[in-house]
Short mmCIF file of C-alpha atoms and ligand atoms in Angstrom, two decimals:
data_model
loop_
_atom_site.label_atom_id
_atom_site.label_comp_id
_atom_site.label_asym_id
_atom_site.label_seq_id
_atom_site.Cartn_x
_atom_site.Cartn_y
_atom_site.Cartn_z
CA MET A 24 -238.98 93.52 142.68
CA SER A 25 -236.41 95.37 144.74
CA ASP A 26 -235.32 92.32 146.73
CA LYS A 27 -234.02 90.78 143.51
CA ARG A 28 -231.55 93.59 143.05
CA GLU A 29 -227.99 93.32 144.27
CA HIS A 30 -226.62 95.39 147.15
CA TRP A 31 -223.22 96.71 148.06
CA GLY A 32 -221.34 94.56 150.56
CA SER A 33 -220.31 97.35 152.90
CA LYS A 34 -220.38 101.09 153.53
CA LEU A 35 -216.72 101.43 152.76
CA GLY A 36 -217.18 99.38 149.61
CA VAL A 37 -219.74 101.71 148.09
CA ILE A 38 -217.75 104.81 149.02
CA LEU A 39 -214.67 103.34 147.41
CA ALA A 40 -216.66 102.36 144.32
CA VAL A 41 -218.05 105.88 143.92
CA ALA A 42 -214.64 107.38 144.63
CA GLY A 43 -213.21 104.89 142.15
CA SER A 44 -215.61 106.12 139.51
CA ALA A 45 -214.77 109.73 140.27
CA VAL A 46 -210.99 109.38 140.45
CA GLY A 47 -209.89 108.66 136.93
CA LEU A 48 -208.02 109.91 133.92
CA GLY A 49 -209.89 113.16 134.48
CA ASN A 50 -207.95 113.77 137.70
CA PHE A 51 -204.48 113.02 136.44
CA LEU A 52 -204.64 113.98 132.77
CA ARG A 53 -207.58 116.29 132.15
CA PHE A 54 -207.32 118.42 135.30
CA PRO A 55 -203.66 119.41 134.89
CA ALA A 56 -204.23 120.21 131.23
CA LYS A 57 -207.30 122.34 131.96
CA ALA A 58 -205.62 124.11 134.87
CA VAL A 59 -202.55 124.98 132.81
CA LEU A 60 -204.58 126.03 129.77
CA ASN A 61 -206.77 128.31 131.87
CA GLY A 62 -204.01 130.12 133.66
CA GLY A 63 -203.28 128.05 136.81
CA GLY A 64 -204.35 130.20 139.73
CA ALA A 65 -207.05 131.80 137.61
CA PHE A 66 -208.70 128.43 137.09
CA MET A 67 -208.80 127.38 140.71
CA ILE A 68 -211.34 129.98 141.85
CA PRO A 69 -214.13 129.05 139.41
CA TYR A 70 -213.13 125.45 140.00
CA PHE A 71 -213.78 125.55 143.73
CA VAL A 72 -216.90 127.64 143.29
CA ALA A 73 -218.22 125.00 140.90
CA PHE A 74 -217.25 122.28 143.36
CA LEU A 75 -219.22 123.86 146.19
CA LEU A 76 -222.24 125.04 144.22
CA LEU A 77 -222.56 122.36 141.54
CA GLY A 78 -220.51 119.31 142.37
CA ILE A 79 -221.40 118.74 146.01
CA PRO A 80 -225.15 119.47 145.65
CA LEU A 81 -225.42 117.21 142.61
CA MET A 82 -223.55 114.47 144.38
CA TRP A 83 -226.06 114.51 147.24
CA VAL A 84 -229.01 114.75 144.90
CA GLU A 85 -227.80 111.82 142.83
CA TRP A 86 -227.10 109.62 145.83
CA THR A 87 -230.58 110.40 147.12
CA LEU A 88 -232.43 109.92 143.83
CA GLY A 89 -230.44 106.77 143.19
CA ARG A 90 -231.26 105.22 146.56
CA MET A 91 -234.95 106.07 146.08
CA GLY A 92 -234.93 104.54 142.61
CA GLY A 93 -233.30 101.36 143.84
CA GLN A 94 -236.05 100.91 146.44
CA ARG A 95 -238.55 100.93 143.61
CA GLY A 96 -236.56 98.49 141.50
CA HIS A 97 -234.94 100.96 139.13
CA GLY A 98 -231.20 101.45 138.68
CA THR A 99 -231.25 104.04 135.92
CA ALA A 100 -232.74 107.44 135.27
CA PRO A 101 -235.71 106.48 133.04
CA GLY A 102 -237.31 104.41 135.82
CA MET A 103 -236.20 106.80 138.56
CA PHE A 104 -237.64 109.87 136.87
CA ASP A 105 -240.81 108.00 135.98
CA LYS A 106 -241.43 106.96 139.57
CA LEU A 107 -240.68 110.36 141.04
CA ASP A 108 -243.89 111.94 142.34
CA GLY A 109 -244.99 114.82 140.21
CA THR A 110 -243.38 113.85 136.92
CA GLY A 111 -245.32 112.98 133.79
CA ARG A 112 -245.06 110.25 131.19
CA TRP A 113 -242.34 112.13 129.34
CA ALA A 114 -239.91 112.06 132.23
CA LYS A 115 -238.64 108.56 131.46
CA TYR A 116 -237.45 109.74 128.05
CA LEU A 117 -235.39 112.52 129.60
CA GLY A 118 -233.77 109.82 131.68
CA ILE A 119 -232.29 108.23 128.57
CA ILE A 120 -229.35 110.64 128.75
CA GLY A 121 -228.43 108.93 132.02
CA ILE A 122 -227.61 105.74 130.12
CA LEU A 123 -226.55 107.21 126.80
CA GLY A 124 -224.10 109.71 128.32
CA PRO A 125 -222.00 107.16 130.20
CA PHE A 126 -221.99 104.89 127.17
CA VAL A 127 -220.76 107.66 124.88
CA ILE A 128 -217.96 108.48 127.32
CA LEU A 129 -217.13 104.79 127.61
CA ILE A 130 -216.54 104.50 123.86
CA TYR A 131 -213.46 106.70 123.99
CA TYR A 132 -212.55 106.45 127.66
CA MET A 133 -211.81 102.75 127.45
CA TYR A 134 -209.58 103.36 124.44
CA ILE A 135 -207.51 106.02 126.19
CA GLU A 136 -207.36 103.79 129.25
CA SER A 137 -205.79 101.11 127.05
CA TRP A 138 -202.98 103.52 126.11
CA THR A 139 -202.07 103.77 129.77
CA LEU A 140 -201.80 100.00 129.99
CA ALA A 141 -199.61 99.97 126.91
CA TYR A 142 -197.42 102.77 128.23
CA ALA A 143 -197.03 101.02 131.58
CA TRP A 144 -195.88 97.95 129.70
CA TYR A 145 -193.51 99.92 127.44
CA SER A 146 -192.09 101.76 130.47
CA PHE A 147 -191.39 98.66 132.52
CA THR A 148 -189.92 96.82 129.54
CA GLY A 149 -187.73 99.78 128.57
CA HIS A 150 -189.32 100.37 125.16
CA LEU A 151 -190.35 103.96 125.75
CA PRO A 152 -187.79 106.38 124.28
CA PHE A 153 -187.47 108.25 127.59
CA GLY A 154 -184.57 110.57 127.26
CA SER A 155 -184.99 111.21 123.55
CA GLY A 156 -186.75 114.55 123.37
CA GLN A 157 -190.22 115.89 122.75
CA GLU A 158 -190.38 115.10 119.05
CA GLU A 159 -189.44 111.49 119.55
CA MET A 160 -191.98 111.00 122.31
CA LYS A 161 -194.65 112.56 120.12
CA ALA A 162 -193.64 110.29 117.27
CA PHE A 163 -193.96 107.30 119.60
CA LEU A 164 -197.46 108.35 120.62
CA SER A 165 -198.73 109.07 117.14
CA GLY A 166 -197.15 105.88 115.87
CA TYR A 167 -198.93 103.95 118.59
CA GLN A 168 -202.21 105.66 117.78
CA GLY A 169 -201.81 104.69 114.15
CA LEU A 170 -201.76 108.30 113.01
CA VAL A 171 -198.42 107.85 111.26
CA GLN A 172 -196.19 104.93 110.44
CA ASN A 173 -192.67 105.26 111.78
CA ASN A 174 -189.83 103.19 113.12
CA TYR A 175 -191.69 102.69 116.39
CA PHE A 176 -194.93 101.31 114.97
CA SER A 177 -196.02 100.16 111.57
CA GLY A 178 -199.72 99.93 112.31
CA LEU A 179 -202.47 99.73 114.89
CA GLY A 180 -201.67 96.16 115.94
CA PRO A 181 -200.32 96.92 119.43
CA ALA A 182 -203.03 99.51 120.08
CA LEU A 183 -205.69 96.95 119.18
CA LEU A 184 -204.06 94.35 121.36
CA PHE A 185 -203.91 96.58 124.44
CA PHE A 186 -207.42 97.77 123.75
CA GLY A 187 -208.63 94.17 123.55
CA LEU A 188 -207.01 93.42 126.90
CA THR A 189 -208.47 96.50 128.54
CA PHE A 190 -211.88 95.68 127.15
CA LEU A 191 -211.74 92.11 128.47
CA VAL A 192 -210.63 93.17 131.94
CA ASN A 193 -213.44 95.72 132.13
CA PHE A 194 -216.13 93.31 131.11
CA PHE A 195 -214.70 90.63 133.34
CA PHE A 196 -215.29 92.82 136.39
CA ILE A 197 -218.74 93.80 135.18
CA TYR A 198 -219.61 90.18 134.63
CA LYS A 199 -218.50 89.37 138.17
CA GLY A 200 -221.23 91.69 139.39
CA LEU A 201 -221.50 94.43 141.92
CA GLN A 202 -219.89 92.93 145.00
CA GLY A 203 -217.72 90.34 143.31
CA GLY A 204 -216.54 92.68 140.55
CA ILE A 205 -216.84 96.45 140.98
CA GLU A 206 -216.63 96.51 144.76
CA LYS A 207 -213.64 94.18 144.89
CA LEU A 208 -211.86 96.10 142.17
CA SER A 209 -212.34 99.37 144.05
CA ARG A 210 -211.37 97.89 147.43
CA TYR A 211 -208.01 96.77 146.11
CA GLY A 212 -207.55 99.36 143.39
CA MET A 213 -208.19 102.53 145.36
CA PRO A 214 -205.58 102.00 148.10
CA VAL A 215 -202.98 101.04 145.49
CA LEU A 216 -203.89 104.10 143.46
CA LEU A 217 -203.60 106.38 146.47
CA GLY A 218 -200.25 104.83 147.40
CA LEU A 219 -198.87 105.29 143.89
CA GLY A 220 -200.19 108.84 143.74
CA VAL A 221 -198.52 109.76 147.01
CA ILE A 222 -195.20 108.20 145.93
CA LEU A 223 -195.20 110.09 142.63
CA ALA A 224 -196.28 113.36 144.20
CA ILE A 225 -193.50 113.12 146.79
CA ARG A 226 -191.00 112.33 144.05
CA VAL A 227 -191.99 115.41 142.07
CA LEU A 228 -192.30 117.71 145.08
CA THR A 229 -188.80 116.81 146.22
CA LEU A 230 -187.24 117.76 142.91
CA GLY A 231 -186.36 121.16 144.38
CA THR A 232 -184.57 123.24 141.78
CA PRO A 233 -182.99 120.68 139.44
CA ASP A 234 -181.09 123.25 137.40
CA ILE A 235 -179.29 125.70 139.69
CA SER A 236 -178.62 128.06 136.82
CA LEU A 237 -182.40 128.46 136.43
CA PRO A 238 -183.53 129.13 140.00
CA GLU A 239 -186.97 130.31 138.92
CA LEU A 240 -187.82 126.79 137.71
CA SER A 241 -188.45 125.43 141.19
CA VAL A 242 -191.15 123.38 142.84
CA LYS A 243 -192.02 126.41 144.92
CA ASN A 244 -192.71 128.58 141.89
CA ALA A 245 -194.62 125.77 140.22
CA LEU A 246 -196.93 125.52 143.21
CA GLY A 247 -197.24 129.28 143.19
CA PHE A 248 -198.44 129.08 139.60
CA VAL A 249 -201.30 126.79 140.61
CA TRP A 250 -202.15 128.20 143.97
CA ASN A 251 -201.70 131.97 143.78
CA PRO A 252 -205.19 133.16 142.99
CA ASP A 253 -205.39 135.29 139.89
CA PHE A 254 -208.53 137.39 139.78
CA SER A 255 -207.79 139.04 136.48
CA GLN A 256 -209.41 136.38 134.32
CA LEU A 257 -212.59 135.89 136.27
CA THR A 258 -214.59 137.85 133.74
CA SER A 259 -213.98 135.28 131.04
CA ALA A 260 -217.04 133.03 130.57
CA LYS A 261 -214.82 130.35 129.11
CA VAL A 262 -212.91 129.79 132.35
CA TRP A 263 -216.16 129.36 134.29
CA ILE A 264 -217.57 126.94 131.76
CA GLU A 265 -214.38 124.90 131.63
CA ALA A 266 -214.15 124.78 135.42
CA ALA A 267 -217.75 123.60 135.74
CA GLY A 268 -217.16 121.02 133.01
CA GLN A 269 -214.13 119.70 134.85
CA ILE A 270 -216.07 119.42 138.11
CA PHE A 271 -218.80 117.35 136.46
CA PHE A 272 -216.41 115.12 134.64
CA THR A 273 -214.11 114.52 137.57
CA LEU A 274 -216.86 113.82 140.10
CA SER A 275 -218.78 111.60 137.63
CA VAL A 276 -221.90 113.63 138.37
CA GLY A 277 -224.55 114.88 135.97
CA ILE A 278 -224.41 111.75 133.89
CA GLY A 279 -226.32 108.94 135.59
CA VAL A 280 -223.47 106.85 136.96
CA ILE A 281 -223.89 107.84 140.61
CA LEU A 282 -227.64 107.25 140.29
CA THR A 283 -226.94 103.68 139.30
CA TYR A 284 -224.33 103.05 141.99
CA ALA A 285 -226.59 104.55 144.66
CA SER A 286 -229.52 102.41 143.53
CA TYR A 287 -227.77 99.43 145.09
CA LEU A 288 -227.85 101.00 148.55
CA ARG A 289 -230.29 99.86 151.19
CA LYS A 290 -233.15 102.02 152.31
CA ARG A 291 -231.50 103.42 155.39
CA ASP A 292 -227.92 103.55 154.19
CA ASP A 293 -226.33 106.93 154.66
CA VAL A 294 -226.01 109.14 151.60
CA ALA A 295 -225.01 112.48 153.12
CA LEU A 296 -221.66 111.56 154.64
CA SER A 297 -220.89 108.96 151.97
CA GLY A 298 -221.45 111.42 149.12
CA LEU A 299 -219.26 113.95 150.86
CA THR A 300 -216.51 111.42 151.57
CA ALA A 301 -216.43 110.23 147.97
CA SER A 302 -216.26 113.83 146.72
CA ALA A 303 -213.54 114.77 149.17
CA THR A 304 -211.49 111.74 148.15
CA ASN A 305 -211.81 112.78 144.55
CA GLU A 306 -210.72 116.33 145.29
CA PHE A 307 -207.73 115.08 147.25
CA CYS A 308 -206.70 112.97 144.27
CA GLU A 309 -207.33 115.80 141.85
CA VAL A 310 -205.93 118.96 143.36
CA ILE A 311 -203.42 117.50 145.80
CA LEU A 312 -202.13 114.50 143.87
CA GLY A 313 -203.10 115.41 140.29
CA GLY A 314 -201.96 118.98 140.87
CA SER A 315 -198.66 117.93 142.42
CA ILE A 316 -197.48 115.56 139.75
CA VAL A 317 -197.99 116.77 136.20
CA ILE A 318 -198.12 120.51 136.71
CA PRO A 319 -194.96 121.00 138.79
CA ALA A 320 -193.08 118.46 136.70
CA ALA A 321 -194.01 120.23 133.48
CA PHE A 322 -193.32 123.63 135.00
CA ILE A 323 -189.84 122.72 136.16
CA PHE A 324 -188.67 120.78 133.14
CA LEU A 325 -190.37 122.66 130.33
CA GLY A 326 -189.37 126.14 131.29
CA GLY A 327 -192.09 127.47 133.59
CA SER A 328 -195.73 128.16 132.92
CA ALA A 329 -195.15 129.14 129.27
CA GLY A 330 -193.49 125.81 128.52
CA ALA A 331 -196.18 123.85 130.34
CA LEU A 332 -198.81 125.83 128.48
CA SER A 333 -197.41 125.11 125.07
CA ALA A 334 -197.19 121.38 125.89
CA ALA A 335 -200.82 121.39 127.02
CA GLN A 336 -201.85 123.30 123.93
CA SER A 337 -200.39 120.68 121.68
CA GLY A 338 -203.02 118.19 122.91
CA THR A 339 -204.84 117.39 126.15
CA PHE A 340 -203.04 114.11 126.52
CA ASN A 341 -199.62 115.32 125.59
CA LEU A 342 -198.80 116.40 129.12
CA GLY A 343 -199.43 112.89 130.38
CA PHE A 344 -198.15 110.75 127.52
CA VAL A 345 -195.39 112.89 126.02
CA THR A 346 -194.15 115.21 128.70
CA MET A 347 -194.22 112.93 131.72
CA PRO A 348 -192.03 110.18 130.20
CA LEU A 349 -189.60 112.87 129.05
CA ILE A 350 -189.39 114.19 132.55
CA PHE A 351 -188.95 110.72 133.98
CA GLY A 352 -186.06 110.33 131.55
CA LYS A 353 -184.27 113.05 133.49
CA ILE A 354 -184.47 111.55 136.96
CA PRO A 355 -182.85 108.44 138.42
CA MET A 356 -184.89 105.25 138.02
CA GLY A 357 -187.04 107.06 135.50
CA ALA A 358 -188.33 103.89 133.81
CA LEU A 359 -189.66 102.65 137.11
CA PHE A 360 -191.39 105.93 137.93
CA SER A 361 -192.80 106.13 134.43
CA GLY A 362 -194.17 102.61 134.77
CA LEU A 363 -195.73 103.50 138.12
CA TRP A 364 -197.25 106.64 136.63
CA PHE A 365 -198.98 104.74 133.83
CA LEU A 366 -200.01 101.98 136.19
CA LEU A 367 -201.60 104.61 138.39
CA LEU A 368 -203.45 105.94 135.34
CA PHE A 369 -204.62 102.48 134.37
CA ILE A 370 -206.02 101.73 137.83
CA ALA A 371 -207.65 105.15 137.97
CA GLY A 372 -209.08 104.49 134.51
CA ILE A 373 -210.52 101.05 135.08
CA THR A 374 -212.34 101.88 138.31
CA SER A 375 -214.00 104.67 136.30
CA SER A 376 -214.75 102.78 133.11
CA VAL A 377 -216.59 99.98 134.91
CA SER A 378 -218.86 102.66 136.32
CA LEU A 379 -219.57 103.86 132.79
CA ILE A 380 -220.70 100.37 131.77
CA GLN A 381 -222.89 99.61 134.78
CA PRO A 382 -225.86 101.93 133.99
CA ALA A 383 -226.53 100.14 130.70
CA VAL A 384 -226.27 96.76 132.44
CA SER A 385 -228.67 97.87 135.17
CA PHE A 386 -231.07 99.15 132.54
CA LEU A 387 -231.15 95.84 130.69
CA GLU A 388 -231.55 93.91 133.93
CA ASP A 389 -234.09 96.13 135.65
CA GLU A 390 -236.25 97.30 132.78
CA LEU A 391 -236.01 94.49 130.25
CA GLY A 392 -235.65 91.73 132.80
CA TRP A 393 -232.54 90.27 131.15
CA GLY A 394 -230.13 88.14 133.15
CA ARG A 395 -226.64 89.44 133.85
CA ARG A 396 -224.95 87.10 131.41
CA ARG A 397 -227.11 88.15 128.51
CA SER A 398 -226.90 91.85 129.42
CA VAL A 399 -223.12 91.77 129.66
CA MET A 400 -222.68 89.80 126.44
CA VAL A 401 -224.95 92.02 124.35
CA LEU A 402 -223.53 95.17 125.82
CA GLY A 403 -219.99 93.91 125.33
CA ALA A 404 -220.67 93.29 121.64
CA VAL A 405 -222.27 96.70 121.15
CA SER A 406 -219.48 98.55 122.93
CA LEU A 407 -216.82 96.68 121.04
CA LEU A 408 -218.38 97.76 117.75
CA ALA A 409 -218.92 101.31 118.95
CA CYS A 410 -215.29 101.63 120.08
CA LEU A 411 -213.86 100.69 116.71
CA PRO A 412 -214.49 104.04 114.98
CA ALA A 413 -212.91 105.79 117.98
CA ILE A 414 -209.80 103.69 117.43
CA PHE A 415 -209.62 103.98 113.67
CA PHE A 416 -210.79 107.58 113.26
CA LEU A 417 -208.97 109.13 116.21
CA GLY A 418 -207.07 111.48 113.93
CA HIS A 419 -210.28 112.79 112.39
CA GLY A 420 -211.78 114.25 115.51
CA PHE A 421 -214.16 111.36 116.20
CA VAL A 422 -213.13 111.19 119.84
CA ASP A 423 -213.26 114.96 120.32
CA GLU A 424 -216.80 114.97 119.04
CA LEU A 425 -217.87 112.17 121.38
CA ASP A 426 -216.14 113.93 124.26
CA PHE A 427 -217.97 117.12 123.54
CA TRP A 428 -221.43 115.52 123.57
CA GLY A 429 -220.95 112.81 126.18
CA GLY A 430 -218.27 114.38 128.33
CA THR A 431 -219.42 118.01 128.27
CA LEU A 432 -222.85 118.97 126.96
CA PHE A 433 -224.87 116.00 128.23
CA LEU A 434 -223.46 116.50 131.72
CA VAL A 435 -224.76 120.03 132.07
CA VAL A 436 -228.11 119.23 130.44
CA PHE A 437 -228.71 116.12 132.50
CA ALA A 438 -227.59 117.82 135.71
CA ALA A 439 -230.09 120.61 135.06
CA ILE A 440 -232.88 118.08 134.46
CA GLU A 441 -232.05 116.16 137.63
CA ILE A 442 -231.83 119.11 139.93
CA ILE A 443 -235.05 120.65 138.64
CA LEU A 444 -236.93 117.37 139.00
CA PHE A 445 -235.55 116.92 142.49
CA ALA A 446 -235.88 120.41 143.91
CA TRP A 447 -238.93 121.67 142.05
CA VAL A 448 -241.04 118.74 140.87
CA PHE A 449 -240.45 116.31 143.72
CA GLY A 450 -239.97 119.27 146.01
CA ILE A 451 -237.00 120.43 148.04
CA ASN A 452 -238.67 119.81 151.40
CA ARG A 453 -239.38 116.19 150.73
CA GLY A 454 -236.05 115.89 148.97
CA TRP A 455 -234.23 117.28 151.99
CA GLN A 456 -235.99 114.85 154.27
CA GLU A 457 -235.20 111.94 152.00
CA MET A 458 -231.54 113.01 151.88
CA HIS A 459 -231.36 112.87 155.66
CA GLN A 460 -232.86 109.45 155.99
CA GLY A 461 -230.22 107.32 157.70
CA ALA A 462 -227.78 110.20 157.33
CA ARG A 463 -224.69 110.23 159.53
CA ILE A 464 -224.26 113.99 159.27
CA ARG A 465 -226.63 116.89 158.96
CA ILE A 466 -226.08 118.72 155.73
CA PRO A 467 -225.57 122.45 156.44
CA GLY A 468 -228.91 124.24 156.08
CA ILE A 469 -227.48 126.65 153.53
CA TYR A 470 -227.51 123.84 151.02
CA LYS A 471 -231.29 123.80 150.94
CA PRO A 472 -231.58 127.14 149.13
CA ILE A 473 -228.44 126.30 147.16
CA ILE A 474 -230.02 123.13 145.79
CA LYS A 475 -233.30 124.85 145.13
CA TYR A 476 -232.10 128.09 143.56
CA VAL A 477 -228.38 128.45 143.13
CA THR A 478 -227.46 125.16 141.46
CA PRO A 479 -230.32 125.22 138.91
CA ALA A 480 -229.72 128.89 138.12
CA TYR A 481 -225.99 128.29 137.77
CA LEU A 482 -226.64 125.43 135.34
CA LEU A 483 -229.19 127.32 133.30
CA ILE A 484 -226.87 130.31 133.01
CA LEU A 485 -224.03 128.08 131.88
CA LEU A 486 -226.27 126.52 129.25
CA ALA A 487 -227.55 129.89 128.10
CA VAL A 488 -224.09 131.42 127.80
CA TRP A 489 -222.76 128.39 126.02
CA SER A 490 -225.69 128.32 123.59
CA TYR A 491 -225.33 132.00 122.90
CA GLN A 492 -221.60 131.89 122.31
CA GLN A 493 -220.97 128.51 120.81
CA PHE A 494 -224.07 126.66 119.69
CA TRP A 495 -224.06 127.56 116.00
CA PRO A 496 -220.33 127.56 115.42
CA PHE A 497 -220.32 124.18 117.08
CA ILE A 498 -223.24 122.67 115.17
CA ALA A 499 -221.91 124.05 111.89
CA MET A 500 -218.42 122.72 112.72
CA LYS A 501 -216.75 126.06 112.21
CA GLY A 502 -212.99 125.79 112.15
CA ILE A 503 -213.05 122.04 111.50
CA ALA A 504 -211.20 120.79 108.44
CA PRO A 505 -213.74 119.77 105.75
CA ALA A 506 -212.05 116.38 105.45
CA ASP A 507 -212.81 115.65 109.11
CA ARG A 508 -216.44 116.71 109.04
CA PRO A 509 -217.87 113.43 107.74
CA TYR A 510 -216.24 111.62 110.66
CA MET A 511 -217.67 114.06 113.14
CA TRP A 512 -221.07 113.68 111.58
CA GLY A 513 -220.50 109.97 111.91
CA ALA A 514 -220.01 110.45 115.65
CA ARG A 515 -223.22 112.48 115.88
CA ILE A 516 -225.14 109.85 113.95
CA LEU A 517 -223.79 107.13 116.21
CA ILE A 518 -224.94 109.04 119.30
CA PHE A 519 -228.31 109.64 117.73
CA LEU A 520 -228.78 105.98 116.82
CA LEU A 521 -227.81 104.85 120.30
CA GLY A 522 -230.25 107.36 121.79
CA ALA A 523 -233.05 106.29 119.45
CA THR A 524 -232.47 102.63 120.29
CA LEU A 525 -232.67 103.44 123.97
CA ALA A 526 -235.87 105.40 123.48
CA ALA A 527 -237.42 102.45 121.66
CA MET A 528 -236.34 100.12 124.47
CA VAL A 529 -237.82 102.41 127.10
CA ALA A 530 -241.11 102.61 125.20
CA ARG A 531 -241.22 98.84 124.86
CA ALA A 532 -240.31 98.16 128.48
CA TRP A 533 -243.03 100.45 129.75
CA ARG A 534 -245.62 99.00 127.36
CA LYS A 535 -244.81 95.57 128.69
CA LYS A 536 -245.04 96.70 132.29
CA LYS A 537 -248.35 98.32 131.62
CA GLY A 538 -249.58 95.15 129.96
CA LYS A 539 -248.64 93.21 133.07
CA ILE A 540 -250.42 95.60 135.39
CA ASP A 541 -253.57 95.63 133.22
CA LYS A 542 -253.77 91.87 133.34
N1 PFF B 608 -214.71 110.77 136.74
C1 PFF B 608 -213.92 110.09 135.78
C2 PFF B 608 -212.58 110.77 135.65
O1 PFF B 608 -212.34 111.78 136.31
O2 PFF B 608 -211.77 110.30 134.88
C3 PFF B 608 -214.56 110.00 134.43
C4 PFF B 608 -216.00 109.68 134.46
C5 PFF B 608 -216.44 108.47 134.97
C6 PFF B 608 -216.90 110.60 134.01
C7 PFF B 608 -217.78 108.21 135.05
C8 PFF B 608 -218.24 110.36 134.05
C9 PFF B 608 -218.65 109.16 134.59
F1 PFF B 608 -219.92 108.93 134.64
#
């Protein structure tokens, strides 16, 4: 069966595709917001700890499990877990999260990605009210999102149009397949993205002290805010949880996407160095580029860390969509830089969103035996329908709810399942050997006990603390306006229905396979 599956065209291609998945809106929008909200230098310590003890080990584990799964004809977690020595019949059902999670993220991710396309267009065409002030920029954004009607927008028409375009481009690349679509997109997209990121970072870092009467608002102090370690907040569980959540989201680990990408490797393709290279590329784009654009810009132009904080508090995306254009309005050739900024976001977004679609496609192809055309068409129709409530009910917390389940909770749960299956059920010794097959580096020995003990313990503690502190308030929707609750329940029901459908498909696929073997 495995020879029917596609393969990546080259080593560099797969690294760029994985890096493309990792580098996304999370790096340039979510990271700066999280870092500012959690106290800058106080965030960076738990962040790097999570990178070393969660992110890197999971990256290696997923590349390894994925490559093993691909050899056995499976590109998604249900088949991979099922075929793993030592697991029982139930394991395939745990694997469902590895398809459901990416799909849930996709529902809102693709919509936000379409805003970046729209904003790039509005920047280049001079429609964005750059120099106008915070309130105006906010009005522009909420008008665009259909939350209010104002003199910028009278309805959701433009948002639907840009969403439609984004959707078509995404599915076009998916339809083109692994080498002809995803790999090509990443090969061209990633260098452009890096180039744009470097240009924008240099532009911001050379701002110096724009207002001489306010010498404290300088690039130097802005960098100090991010990079001076602050140990005082390390006792707060929230900072640790948020940092771990950011690491998962930004690296695309703990969700099933890397498993699928790695399933298209060949048996002796390296995973150790490739996984590390993709992770390092992501971290460069996140802390060096992501950290050098939004945070210093907001720090300098909004009045230091307090100003940046209040902008971030007014909404995760406000730093990117409201503050950045305002700042560009204050520098020469601002419209151009603003356009480049949103173009960068769009490229970062699309190389990630295609990776969110691929697991479902692989599942339909590998487990149900569907052709690519049929898989892509059906999936396209389902995702189009599923995205509509995210577009229409944005103001009612629908997206926040999806983000919590898909973009936060599922990641930690699925990561815990994966690492336990790998290190304890399959066994760390065999796992370690498998990881080093065809490897171009030796992974430092310390990572063996880390993968076996530290990463699982870390994940279980995170889950326990979260459950203890937040499970009930979260389930009961404490603090949520009663008018919004039905929408949030709607999001939960949607996730449940998608999960149930997947479970039924898994059951059916395995019954069929069994039937074939019995004959
Ligand atoms: N890593 C992407 C980002 O930082 O924007 C988002 C993402 C893509 C998360 C794929 C999860 C995933 F499976």
